[in-house]
Amino acid sequence: MQAITTTNLTKRFESLTAVDRVSFEVMQGEIFGLLGPNGAGKTTIIKMLSTLMAPTEGDAAVWGFSIGSARDDVRRSIGMVFQDPAVDDSLTGWENLDFHARMYGMKKDLRTARISEVLALVGLEDKAGLLLKKYSGGMKRRLEIARGLMHYPRVLFLDEPTLGLDPQTRHHIWEYIKMLNQKEHVTVILTTHYMEEADSLCSRIGIIDHGKILVIDTPEALKNAMGNDILTIKAENLEHLMSELAAEPWVQEVKRYDDRLLVSARLGEEKIPVAVETARRIGTVIQAISMRKPTLEDVFLHYTGKTIRDEEDAEGEVPRGRMRKRRGPH
Amino acid sequence: MKQWFNIQVIYALWLREMKRYLRARSRIFGSLGMPFFFLLFLGTGFKNFRPESMPAHIDYLNFLAPGMLAVVLQFGSMFTGMAILWDRQFGFLKEIMVAPVSRVAIVLGRTLGGVTTALLQGFLFIAVALFAGLKLSGFAGFLLTPLFMIFIAGSFVNLGLAIASMMRDMQGFSIVMNFIMVPLLLLSGAMFPIEQFPVWVQWLSYVNPLFYGVDGLRYSLIGMSKFPPFFDAAVLFLFCSGMVGLGAFLFSRSDVD
Ligand SMILES: Nc1ncnc2c1ncn2[C@@H]1O[C@H](COP(=O)(O)OP(=O)(O)OP(=O)(O)O)[C@@H](O)[C@H]1O
Ligand SMILES: [Mg+2]
């Protein structure tokens, strides 16, 4: 059974197409991730699915309800954690949850029981009486996750759930999300631009860039599809070496990226000497060579032609020369 | 079915407004300061200001007090519009808008919260004014005061809601609000009898809903008025209903961020 289906979901802002004919399905019980750089259109998709924004074209159903014609049914079925904090700072944690529960029509007994329950789920029992302005960023995030779960939603939307949190808090939140997914049987759809988050948390990932979903699969399948291993080669005459390697039967794919070649091949360890030999044959010098298993980063690079870092730096208009220096030696 | 009159939702929004109000001490006293000083200083300074249209047995401070009460209500009501803008800025509006409740219930909840806080401000002001020298004309009249206070606050809370629904920034909101509220105030007869104006300006006063608010409050507090109180109340009620409709309409069409 599908928790979410979208068909040609599209959002245009004047000339900009923020979401471009996106179609995908999320199964019940999944943790589905939308992975993409800043401005890819992730939040816009979430806003349309949660009825906060009407699509320009296309349609979607959440838990079987159309986002256009059954808004209140959709709203009742979903829990939301927005990208930016959406709490009332002048209320306590408990009061924020209580407000939420009342808005969703929960009766008093259920309300109080559920508040304690969700507070315990995210480990905030002893902070319930504290004003939100005295919470740390991570505590606020956990409270928002608890609040999203208050009314027993079928589908929980998490828009960049760990943005701006330290690595330790981030790992905690991943644990919470996994546990909630199992304990509460809630389908989770989250957005992120952290590879690691998508990799360790999601059952399936959709890679999104410039409003388009480029590929959807499990993290394992995506990585496996890249070919087994990846050789990173830095050499003098890259162009020549690239065309030479492309002709070799053992090379599955070779891509040039900046001052490096990324070569995918099976049994990468054994291909290092072969690559060195190839370079010598055409008279170029290899400066560095390394081998690793493919990561989501490679998957992302394969489909978008860029690393996620690059896109974000370009958005911030960092000159490319400086960008390289900052990244340091390879 | 769309449940637009959802008591639990209205109560939740009202309760939140009360908590926020009671936790913001500076707001409670800060917004009373200006009208209180006006009352005290103008009341003393213009002690001998006595236009023909003002009955002889009423001194200027008593004439001014109902007018200043209207000011307290009018400006106190602006907070609700501000609160919408705050909520939008701090993202909380999304939390409200994504809930499965009708926009009308949200507007009613916010209106009720805004009217209650404006009313609390109003009663605080009356207490202070009594201390400064306001003399109530009678108990029966006084019982009418809350009615007029509710209509005035209800009107301006929804005016604020309507304008906040169309605006993005706080500054723009205050500018637009002041641009509307100050002329209404000056034409309302809050500070002096409108007979001081040339006749054509008096006509502007007669189409100013706040004029009927001030007139009604003056009847309730000091027993003097130009029109019968039920007429004042009827005009205000119409205006207030219109504003609630406008507020609800514009709010339900507004963006969440
Ligand atoms: N209300 C709006 N009006 C005009 N353009 C918008 C609006 N909201 C989003 N956009 C544009 O749509 C594109 C997608 O934005 P969106 O917020 O969905 O990206 P995102 O993937 O969530 O990015 P991030 O990782 O930074 O949150 C961006 O180019 C953005 O500038
Ligand atoms: Mg986003």
Coordinates of C-alpha atoms and ligand atoms in Angstrom, one line a residue:
Chain A
M1 CA 0.0 0.0 0.0
Q2 CA 1.2 3.5 -0.8
A3 CA 1.3 6.2 1.8
I4 CA 2.0 8.9 -0.8
T5 CA 1.6 9.0 -4.5
T6 CA 2.4 12.0 -6.6
T7 CA 1.7 12.4 -10.3
N8 CA 3.5 15.1 -12.3
L9 CA 3.5 17.4 -9.3
T10 CA 4.7 20.8 -10.4
K11 CA 5.2 24.2 -8.8
R12 CA 6.1 27.3 -10.7
F13 CA 7.0 30.7 -9.1
E14 CA 6.7 33.2 -11.9
S15 CA 9.5 32.1 -14.3
L16 CA 11.1 29.6 -11.9
T17 CA 10.0 26.0 -12.0
A18 CA 10.8 24.9 -8.4
V19 CA 9.2 21.5 -8.7
D20 CA 9.1 19.9 -12.2
R21 CA 6.7 17.1 -13.0
V22 CA 7.7 15.0 -10.0
S23 CA 6.1 11.5 -9.7
F24 CA 7.0 9.1 -7.0
E25 CA 5.5 6.7 -4.5
V26 CA 6.2 6.1 -0.8
M27 CA 5.1 2.8 0.7
Q28 CA 3.5 2.5 4.1
G29 CA 6.1 2.0 6.8
E30 CA 9.0 3.3 4.8
I31 CA 11.5 6.0 5.8
F32 CA 11.7 7.8 2.4
G33 CA 14.4 10.4 1.9
L34 CA 14.5 13.3 -0.6
L35 CA 18.2 14.1 -1.1
G36 CA 19.1 17.3 -2.8
P37 CA 21.1 20.5 -2.6
N38 CA 19.8 23.9 -1.5
G39 CA 17.1 25.1 -3.7
A40 CA 16.4 21.7 -5.2
G41 CA 12.7 22.0 -4.4
K42 CA 12.5 19.7 -1.4
T43 CA 10.6 22.1 0.9
T44 CA 8.3 23.0 -1.9
I45 CA 7.3 19.4 -2.4
I46 CA 6.7 19.0 1.4
K47 CA 4.6 22.2 1.4
M48 CA 2.4 20.9 -1.4
L49 CA 2.0 17.5 0.2
S50 CA 1.0 19.0 3.5
T51 CA -1.6 21.3 1.8
L52 CA 0.2 24.5 2.7
M53 CA 0.8 25.3 -0.9
A54 CA -1.3 24.5 -4.0
P55 CA 0.5 22.8 -6.9
T56 CA 0.6 24.6 -10.2
E57 CA -0.1 21.3 -12.0
G58 CA -0.3 17.7 -11.1
D59 CA -1.8 16.0 -8.1
A60 CA -0.8 13.9 -5.1
A61 CA -2.5 11.7 -2.6
V62 CA -1.5 11.3 1.0
W63 CA -2.8 8.2 2.7
G64 CA -5.3 8.0 -0.1
F65 CA -6.6 11.5 0.2
S66 CA -6.1 14.1 -2.5
I67 CA -4.2 17.1 -1.5
G68 CA -6.5 19.2 -3.6
S69 CA -10.0 18.0 -2.7
A70 CA -9.5 16.3 0.8
R71 CA -7.3 18.8 2.6
D72 CA -8.6 18.2 6.0
D73 CA -8.3 14.5 5.7
V74 CA -4.7 14.9 4.5
R75 CA -4.1 17.3 7.4
R76 CA -5.5 14.8 9.9
S77 CA -3.2 12.1 8.5
I78 CA 0.1 13.9 8.7
G79 CA 2.5 15.2 11.3
M80 CA 4.9 18.0 10.3
V81 CA 8.3 19.1 11.4
F82 CA 9.1 22.2 9.4
Q83 CA 12.5 23.2 8.2
D84 CA 12.5 26.3 10.3
P85 CA 11.5 26.2 13.9
A86 CA 7.7 26.6 14.4
V87 CA 7.3 26.7 18.1
D88 CA 5.9 29.3 20.5
D89 CA 8.8 30.5 22.5
S90 CA 6.7 32.0 25.2
L91 CA 5.0 28.7 26.0
T92 CA 6.6 25.7 27.8
G93 CA 7.2 22.5 26.1
W94 CA 4.2 20.9 27.7
E95 CA 2.0 23.9 26.6
N96 CA 3.2 23.7 23.0
L97 CA 2.2 20.0 22.9
D98 CA -1.1 20.8 24.7
F99 CA -1.9 23.5 22.2
H100 CA -1.2 21.1 19.4
A101 CA -3.4 18.4 20.9
R102 CA -6.3 20.7 21.3
M103 CA -6.0 21.9 17.7
Y104 CA -6.3 18.3 16.6
G105 CA -9.4 17.7 18.8
M106 CA -7.8 15.4 21.3
K107 CA -9.8 14.8 24.5
K108 CA -8.3 15.6 27.9
D109 CA -7.4 12.1 29.1
L110 CA -5.9 11.1 25.8
R111 CA -4.1 14.5 25.6
T112 CA -2.3 14.3 28.9
A113 CA -1.4 10.6 28.5
R114 CA -0.1 11.2 25.0
I115 CA 2.0 14.3 26.0
S116 CA 3.9 12.2 28.6
E117 CA 4.3 9.5 26.0
V118 CA 5.8 11.6 23.2
L119 CA 7.9 13.5 25.7
A120 CA 9.4 10.3 26.9
L121 CA 10.0 9.1 23.3
V122 CA 12.3 12.0 22.7
G123 CA 13.7 12.2 26.2
L124 CA 12.4 15.5 27.2
E125 CA 10.2 14.5 30.3
D126 CA 12.3 16.7 32.6
K127 CA 12.1 19.7 30.4
A128 CA 8.3 19.8 30.0
G129 CA 7.8 22.8 32.2
L130 CA 10.6 24.9 30.7
L131 CA 9.8 27.8 28.4
L132 CA 10.8 27.1 24.8
K133 CA 13.0 30.2 24.7
K134 CA 15.2 28.3 27.2
Y135 CA 15.5 25.2 25.1
S136 CA 18.6 24.5 23.0
G137 CA 18.3 24.0 19.2
G138 CA 18.5 20.2 19.6
M139 CA 15.9 20.2 22.3
K140 CA 13.5 22.3 20.2
R141 CA 14.0 19.9 17.3
R142 CA 13.1 16.9 19.5
L143 CA 10.1 18.7 20.9
E144 CA 9.0 19.4 17.3
I145 CA 9.3 15.8 16.4
A146 CA 7.3 14.8 19.5
R147 CA 4.7 17.3 18.5
G148 CA 4.5 16.0 15.0
L149 CA 3.7 12.6 16.5
M150 CA 1.1 13.9 19.1
H151 CA -2.1 13.1 17.1
Y152 CA -1.0 9.7 15.9
P153 CA -0.3 10.7 12.3
R154 CA 0.0 8.0 9.6
V155 CA 2.7 9.9 7.8
L156 CA 5.4 12.1 9.4
F157 CA 7.1 14.8 7.3
L158 CA 10.5 15.9 8.5
D159 CA 12.0 18.8 6.5
E160 CA 15.8 18.7 7.2
P161 CA 15.3 17.3 10.7
T162 CA 19.0 17.7 11.7
L163 CA 19.9 20.9 9.9
G164 CA 22.4 22.9 12.0
L165 CA 22.7 20.3 14.8
D166 CA 26.0 18.9 16.1
P167 CA 27.0 15.4 15.0
Q168 CA 26.1 13.9 18.4
T169 CA 22.6 15.4 18.5
R170 CA 22.2 14.4 14.8
H171 CA 22.9 10.8 15.6
H172 CA 20.5 10.9 18.5
I173 CA 17.7 12.2 16.3
W174 CA 18.4 9.5 13.8
E175 CA 17.9 6.9 16.5
Y176 CA 14.7 8.6 17.5
I177 CA 13.4 8.6 14.0
K178 CA 14.2 4.9 13.5
M179 CA 12.6 4.0 16.8
L180 CA 9.4 6.0 16.0
N181 CA 9.2 4.5 12.6
Q182 CA 9.1 1.0 14.3
K183 CA 7.3 1.7 17.5
E184 CA 4.6 4.0 16.2
H185 CA 4.4 2.4 12.7
V186 CA 4.6 5.8 11.2
T187 CA 5.6 6.3 7.6
V188 CA 8.4 8.9 7.4
I189 CA 9.3 11.2 4.6
L190 CA 12.3 13.4 5.2
T191 CA 14.4 15.8 3.2
T192 CA 18.1 16.2 3.7
H193 CA 21.3 17.3 2.0
Y194 CA 23.4 15.1 4.3
M195 CA 24.6 12.0 2.5
E196 CA 25.2 10.2 5.7
E197 CA 21.7 10.9 6.9
A198 CA 20.1 9.6 3.8
D199 CA 22.4 6.6 3.8
S200 CA 21.9 5.4 7.4
L201 CA 18.3 6.4 7.9
C202 CA 16.3 5.9 4.7
S203 CA 14.9 2.7 3.2
R204 CA 14.7 4.5 -0.2
I205 CA 16.1 7.7 -1.5
G206 CA 15.0 10.0 -4.3
I207 CA 17.8 12.2 -5.6
I208 CA 16.4 15.6 -6.5
D209 CA 18.1 18.5 -8.3
H210 CA 16.6 21.6 -10.0
G211 CA 13.1 20.4 -9.2
K212 CA 13.4 17.0 -10.8
I213 CA 13.7 13.6 -9.3
L214 CA 16.6 11.9 -11.1
V215 CA 16.5 8.5 -9.5
I216 CA 14.8 6.6 -6.7
D217 CA 16.1 3.4 -5.1
T218 CA 17.4 1.9 -1.9
P219 CA 20.8 3.3 -0.8
E220 CA 22.4 -0.1 -1.4
A221 CA 21.0 -0.5 -4.9
L222 CA 22.1 3.0 -5.8
K223 CA 25.6 2.4 -4.6
N224 CA 25.8 -1.0 -6.2
A225 CA 24.7 0.4 -9.5
M226 CA 27.8 2.6 -9.5
G227 CA 30.0 -0.4 -10.1
N228 CA 31.9 -2.0 -7.3
D229 CA 34.8 0.3 -6.6
I230 CA 35.9 3.8 -7.4
L231 CA 39.5 4.8 -8.3
T232 CA 40.3 8.4 -7.9
I233 CA 43.3 9.4 -10.1
K234 CA 45.2 12.6 -10.1
A235 CA 47.5 12.9 -13.1
E236 CA 49.2 15.4 -15.4
N237 CA 47.6 14.7 -18.8
L238 CA 44.0 14.0 -17.6
E239 CA 42.3 14.2 -21.0
H240 CA 44.5 11.8 -22.7
L241 CA 44.5 9.4 -19.7
M242 CA 40.7 9.6 -19.6
S243 CA 40.3 8.6 -23.3
E244 CA 42.8 5.8 -22.8
L245 CA 41.1 4.4 -19.7
A246 CA 37.7 4.6 -21.3
A247 CA 38.9 2.2 -24.0
E248 CA 40.1 -0.4 -21.4
P249 CA 37.7 -3.4 -21.0
W250 CA 37.8 -3.4 -17.2
V251 CA 36.7 0.2 -16.9
Q252 CA 33.0 0.5 -16.4
E253 CA 32.8 4.2 -16.4
V254 CA 35.3 7.1 -16.2
K255 CA 34.3 10.7 -15.3
R256 CA 36.4 13.7 -15.1
Y257 CA 35.8 15.9 -12.1
D258 CA 37.9 19.0 -11.4
D259 CA 41.5 17.8 -11.4
R260 CA 40.7 14.1 -10.9
L261 CA 39.4 11.2 -12.8
L262 CA 36.8 8.9 -11.1
V263 CA 37.1 5.4 -12.5
S264 CA 34.6 2.8 -11.6
A265 CA 35.6 -0.8 -11.8
R266 CA 35.2 -4.2 -10.2
L267 CA 38.0 -5.5 -7.9
G268 CA 39.5 -2.0 -7.6
E269 CA 42.5 -3.1 -5.6
E270 CA 43.8 -5.1 -8.6
K271 CA 43.2 -2.3 -11.0
I272 CA 45.5 0.2 -9.4
P273 CA 48.7 -1.3 -11.0
V274 CA 46.8 -1.6 -14.3
A275 CA 45.9 2.0 -14.3
V276 CA 49.5 3.0 -13.4
E277 CA 50.7 0.9 -16.3
T278 CA 48.2 2.6 -18.7
A279 CA 49.5 6.0 -17.6
R280 CA 53.1 5.0 -18.2
R281 CA 52.2 3.7 -21.6
I282 CA 50.9 7.1 -22.7
G283 CA 53.7 8.9 -20.9
T284 CA 51.9 10.7 -18.2
V285 CA 52.7 10.8 -14.5
I286 CA 50.2 9.7 -11.9
Q287 CA 50.4 12.0 -8.9
A288 CA 48.0 10.3 -6.6
I289 CA 45.7 7.3 -6.8
S290 CA 43.3 5.9 -4.3
M291 CA 40.5 3.3 -4.2
R292 CA 37.3 3.2 -2.2
K293 CA 33.8 1.7 -2.2
P294 CA 31.2 3.9 -3.8
T295 CA 29.3 6.2 -1.5
L296 CA 26.1 8.1 -2.0
E297 CA 28.3 11.0 -2.9
D298 CA 29.4 9.1 -6.0
V299 CA 25.8 8.3 -6.8
F300 CA 24.9 12.0 -6.4
L301 CA 27.8 13.0 -8.6
H302 CA 26.8 10.4 -11.2
Y303 CA 23.3 11.7 -11.5
T304 CA 23.8 15.4 -11.1
G305 CA 27.3 15.9 -12.4
K306 CA 28.2 17.8 -9.3
T307 CA 28.9 17.1 -5.7
I308 CA 26.3 18.4 -3.3
R309 CA 29.0 20.7 -1.7
D310 CA 29.7 22.3 -5.1
E311 CA 26.2 23.2 -5.8
E312 CA 25.9 24.8 -2.4
D313 CA 29.1 26.8 -2.8
A314 CA 27.9 27.9 -6.2
E315 CA 24.7 29.1 -4.7
G316 CA 26.7 31.2 -2.2
E317 CA 28.7 32.5 -5.2
V318 CA 32.1 31.4 -3.9
P319 CA 34.7 31.9 -6.6
R320 CA 35.9 28.5 -7.7
G321 CA 39.5 29.3 -7.3
R322 CA 39.1 30.0 -3.6
M323 CA 36.8 27.0 -3.3
R324 CA 39.5 24.6 -4.3
K325 CA 42.1 26.1 -2.0
R326 CA 39.7 25.9 0.9
R327 CA 39.1 22.3 0.3
G328 CA 42.8 21.7 0.7
P329 CA 45.1 19.1 -0.9
H330 CA 43.7 15.8 -2.1
Chain B
M1 CA -17.8 18.5 7.0
K2 CA -16.1 21.8 7.7
Q3 CA -16.6 22.6 11.4
W4 CA -16.1 26.3 11.4
F5 CA -17.4 26.8 14.9
N6 CA -15.0 24.5 16.7
I7 CA -15.0 25.3 20.4
Q8 CA -11.9 23.4 21.3
V9 CA -9.9 25.1 18.6
I10 CA -11.2 28.6 19.6
Y11 CA -10.5 27.8 23.2
A12 CA -6.9 26.6 22.4
L13 CA -6.1 29.9 20.6
W14 CA -7.7 32.0 23.3
L15 CA -5.8 30.2 26.0
R16 CA -2.5 30.7 24.2
E17 CA -3.3 34.4 23.8
M18 CA -4.0 34.7 27.5
K19 CA -0.8 33.0 28.5
R20 CA 1.2 35.1 26.2
Y21 CA -0.5 38.3 27.5
L22 CA 0.0 37.5 31.2
R23 CA 3.6 36.6 30.6
A24 CA 4.4 40.0 28.9
R25 CA 4.2 42.4 31.8
S26 CA 5.8 45.2 29.9
R27 CA 3.0 45.0 27.4
I28 CA 0.4 45.3 30.1
F29 CA 1.8 48.4 31.7
G30 CA 3.6 49.8 28.7
S31 CA 0.4 50.3 26.6
L32 CA -1.5 51.9 29.5
G33 CA 1.2 54.5 30.0
M34 CA 0.4 56.8 27.0
P35 CA -3.4 57.1 27.5
F36 CA -2.9 57.5 31.3
F37 CA -0.5 60.4 30.9
F38 CA -2.8 62.0 28.3
L39 CA -5.7 61.7 30.7
L40 CA -3.7 63.1 33.6
F41 CA -1.9 65.9 31.8
L42 CA -4.6 67.0 29.3
G43 CA -7.3 66.6 32.1
T44 CA -5.3 69.0 34.3
G45 CA -4.0 71.3 31.5
F46 CA -7.4 71.8 29.9
K47 CA -9.3 72.0 33.1
N48 CA -10.9 75.2 32.0
F49 CA -11.6 74.1 28.4
R50 CA -15.3 74.5 28.2
P51 CA -16.9 74.5 24.8
E52 CA -20.7 75.3 24.6
S53 CA -21.5 71.7 23.5
M54 CA -20.1 70.3 26.8
P55 CA -22.5 70.2 29.7
A56 CA -21.5 72.4 32.6
H57 CA -21.5 69.7 35.3
I58 CA -18.9 67.7 33.5
D59 CA -15.2 68.6 33.8
Y60 CA -12.7 68.0 31.0
L61 CA -11.0 65.0 32.6
N62 CA -14.4 63.2 32.8
F63 CA -15.1 64.1 29.3
L64 CA -11.7 62.8 28.1
A65 CA -11.7 59.6 30.1
P66 CA -14.2 57.6 27.8
G67 CA -12.3 58.9 24.8
M68 CA -9.0 57.6 26.2
L69 CA -10.6 54.3 27.0
A70 CA -11.5 54.0 23.3
V71 CA -7.8 54.8 22.5
V72 CA -6.7 52.0 24.9
L73 CA -9.1 49.5 23.2
Q74 CA -8.2 50.7 19.7
F75 CA -4.5 50.4 20.1
G76 CA -4.7 47.4 22.4
S77 CA -6.4 45.6 19.6
M78 CA -3.5 46.2 17.3
F79 CA -1.6 43.5 19.1
T80 CA -3.6 40.7 17.5
G81 CA -2.5 41.9 14.0
M82 CA 1.1 42.1 15.3
A83 CA 0.8 38.6 16.8
I84 CA -0.1 37.2 13.3
L85 CA 3.0 38.9 11.9
W86 CA 5.1 37.5 14.7
D87 CA 3.7 34.1 14.2
R88 CA 4.4 34.2 10.5
Q89 CA 7.9 35.4 11.1
F90 CA 8.6 32.8 13.7
G91 CA 7.0 30.0 11.7
F92 CA 4.3 29.3 14.2
L93 CA 1.6 30.3 11.7
K94 CA 2.5 27.2 9.8
E95 CA 1.9 25.0 12.8
I96 CA -1.6 26.6 13.1
M97 CA -2.4 26.4 9.4
V98 CA -1.4 22.8 8.9
A99 CA -3.9 21.7 11.5
P100 CA -7.2 20.2 10.2
V101 CA -9.3 23.2 11.4
S102 CA -11.3 25.8 9.5
R103 CA -9.8 29.2 8.9
V104 CA -12.9 30.8 10.4
A105 CA -12.4 29.0 13.7
I106 CA -8.8 30.3 13.7
V107 CA -10.1 33.9 13.1
L108 CA -12.7 33.5 15.9
G109 CA -10.1 32.2 18.3
R110 CA -7.7 35.0 17.6
T111 CA -10.5 37.6 17.8
L112 CA -11.7 36.3 21.1
G113 CA -8.2 36.3 22.5
G114 CA -7.6 39.8 21.2
V115 CA -10.9 41.1 22.5
T116 CA -10.2 39.6 25.9
T117 CA -6.8 41.2 26.3
A118 CA -8.1 44.6 25.0
L119 CA -10.9 44.3 27.5
L120 CA -8.5 43.6 30.4
Q121 CA -6.5 46.6 29.3
G122 CA -9.7 48.6 29.2
F123 CA -10.7 47.7 32.7
L124 CA -7.2 48.4 34.0
F125 CA -7.5 51.8 32.5
I126 CA -10.9 52.5 34.0
A127 CA -9.5 51.6 37.4
V128 CA -6.6 54.0 36.9
A129 CA -9.0 56.7 35.6
L130 CA -11.2 56.3 38.7
F131 CA -8.2 56.9 40.8
A132 CA -7.3 60.0 38.7
G133 CA -10.8 61.6 39.2
L134 CA -13.3 59.9 36.9
K135 CA -16.7 59.8 38.4
L136 CA -19.2 57.2 37.1
S137 CA -22.7 58.4 36.5
G138 CA -24.4 55.3 37.6
F139 CA -24.3 51.6 37.9
A140 CA -26.9 50.8 35.3
G141 CA -24.9 52.7 32.7
F142 CA -21.7 51.1 33.7
L143 CA -23.1 47.7 32.9
L144 CA -23.3 48.8 29.3
T145 CA -19.6 49.6 29.2
P146 CA -18.4 46.0 28.4
L147 CA -20.8 45.8 25.5
F148 CA -19.3 48.9 23.8
M149 CA -15.8 47.8 24.7
I150 CA -16.3 44.4 23.0
F151 CA -17.7 46.0 19.9
I152 CA -14.8 48.5 19.6
A153 CA -12.2 45.8 20.3
G154 CA -13.8 43.3 18.0
S155 CA -13.8 45.8 15.2
F156 CA -10.2 46.8 15.5
V157 CA -8.9 43.3 16.3
N158 CA -10.3 42.2 12.9
L159 CA -9.1 45.3 11.1
G160 CA -5.6 44.4 12.4
L161 CA -6.1 40.8 11.3
A162 CA -7.3 41.9 7.8
I163 CA -4.3 44.2 7.3
A164 CA -1.8 41.8 8.8
S165 CA -3.1 39.2 6.3
M166 CA -2.0 41.4 3.5
M167 CA 1.3 42.6 4.9
R168 CA 4.7 41.0 5.4
D169 CA 6.6 43.3 7.8
M170 CA 5.9 44.8 11.2
Q171 CA 6.9 48.3 10.2
G172 CA 4.6 48.4 7.2
F173 CA 1.8 47.1 9.4
S174 CA 2.3 49.9 12.1
I175 CA 2.5 52.5 9.4
V176 CA -0.8 51.4 7.7
M177 CA -2.5 50.9 11.0
N178 CA -1.6 54.3 12.3
F179 CA -2.6 55.9 9.0
I180 CA -6.1 54.5 9.6
M181 CA -6.4 54.7 13.4
V182 CA -5.1 58.2 14.0
P183 CA -7.7 60.0 11.7
L184 CA -10.4 57.8 13.1
L185 CA -9.4 58.7 16.6
L186 CA -9.2 62.5 15.9
L187 CA -12.6 62.4 14.2
S188 CA -14.2 60.4 17.0
G189 CA -14.7 63.2 19.4
A190 CA -12.5 61.4 22.0
M191 CA -10.6 64.5 22.9
F192 CA -13.1 67.3 22.3
P193 CA -16.7 67.6 21.1
I194 CA -17.0 67.3 17.3
E195 CA -19.0 70.5 17.3
Q196 CA -15.7 72.3 17.4
F197 CA -15.2 71.2 13.8
P198 CA -16.7 72.9 10.7
V199 CA -19.9 71.3 9.6
W200 CA -18.4 69.3 6.7
V201 CA -15.8 67.7 9.0
Q202 CA -18.6 66.8 11.5
W203 CA -20.1 64.8 8.7
L204 CA -16.9 62.8 8.5
S205 CA -17.3 62.1 12.2
Y206 CA -20.8 60.8 11.6
V207 CA -19.4 58.2 9.2
N208 CA -16.6 57.3 11.5
P209 CA -17.7 54.1 13.5
L210 CA -15.4 55.0 16.4
F211 CA -17.5 58.1 16.9
Y212 CA -20.4 55.9 18.0
G213 CA -18.0 53.8 20.2
V214 CA -16.8 56.9 22.0
D215 CA -20.4 58.2 22.2
G216 CA -21.6 54.9 23.7
L217 CA -18.7 54.7 26.2
R218 CA -19.5 58.3 27.3
Y219 CA -23.1 57.4 27.9
S220 CA -22.1 54.3 29.9
L221 CA -19.4 56.0 32.0
I222 CA -20.5 59.6 32.5
G223 CA -24.1 59.6 31.3
M224 CA -23.7 62.0 28.4
S225 CA -24.2 61.2 24.8
K226 CA -25.2 62.6 21.5
F227 CA -27.2 59.6 20.3
P228 CA -29.3 57.1 22.2
P229 CA -27.0 54.2 23.4
F230 CA -29.0 51.5 21.5
F231 CA -28.4 53.4 18.3
D232 CA -24.6 53.7 19.0
A233 CA -24.6 50.0 19.8
A234 CA -26.5 49.1 16.6
V235 CA -24.1 51.1 14.4
L236 CA -21.1 49.5 16.1
F237 CA -22.5 46.1 15.9
L238 CA -22.9 46.4 12.1
F239 CA -19.3 47.7 11.7
C240 CA -17.9 45.0 14.0
S241 CA -19.7 42.3 12.0
G242 CA -18.4 43.7 8.8
M243 CA -14.8 43.8 10.2
V244 CA -15.1 40.1 11.4
G245 CA -16.2 39.1 7.9
L246 CA -13.4 41.1 6.3
G247 CA -10.8 39.7 8.7
A248 CA -11.9 36.1 8.2
F249 CA -12.0 36.5 4.4
L250 CA -8.6 38.1 4.0
F251 CA -7.0 35.8 6.6
S252 CA -8.2 32.6 5.0
R253 CA -6.7 33.8 1.7
S254 CA -3.3 34.8 3.1
D255 CA -0.1 32.9 2.7
V256 CA 1.5 31.1 5.6
D257 CA 5.0 32.5 5.1
Ligands
LIG1 N1 7.5 31.5 -2.1 C1 8.4 31.4 -3.1 N2 8.4 32.3 -4.1 C2 9.3 32.3 -5.1 N3 10.3 31.3 -5.2 C3 10.3 30.4 -4.2 C4 9.4 30.4 -3.1 N4 9.6 29.3 -2.4 C5 10.7 28.7 -2.9 N5 11.1 29.3 -4.0 C6 12.2 28.9 -4.9 O1 12.0 27.6 -5.3 C7 13.2 26.8 -5.3 C8 13.1 25.6 -4.4 O2 13.0 26.0 -3.1 P1 12.9 25.0 -1.9 O3 12.7 25.8 -0.6 O4 11.8 24.0 -2.2 O5 14.3 24.3 -1.9 P2 14.9 23.2 -0.9 O6 15.3 22.0 -1.7 O7 14.0 23.0 0.3 O8 16.2 23.9 -0.4 P3 16.9 24.0 1.0 O9 17.8 22.8 1.1 O10 17.7 25.3 1.0 O11 15.9 24.1 2.1 C9 14.3 27.8 -4.9 O12 14.9 28.3 -6.0 C10 13.5 28.9 -4.2 O13 14.2 30.1 -4.4
MG2 MG 14.1 23.3 2.3

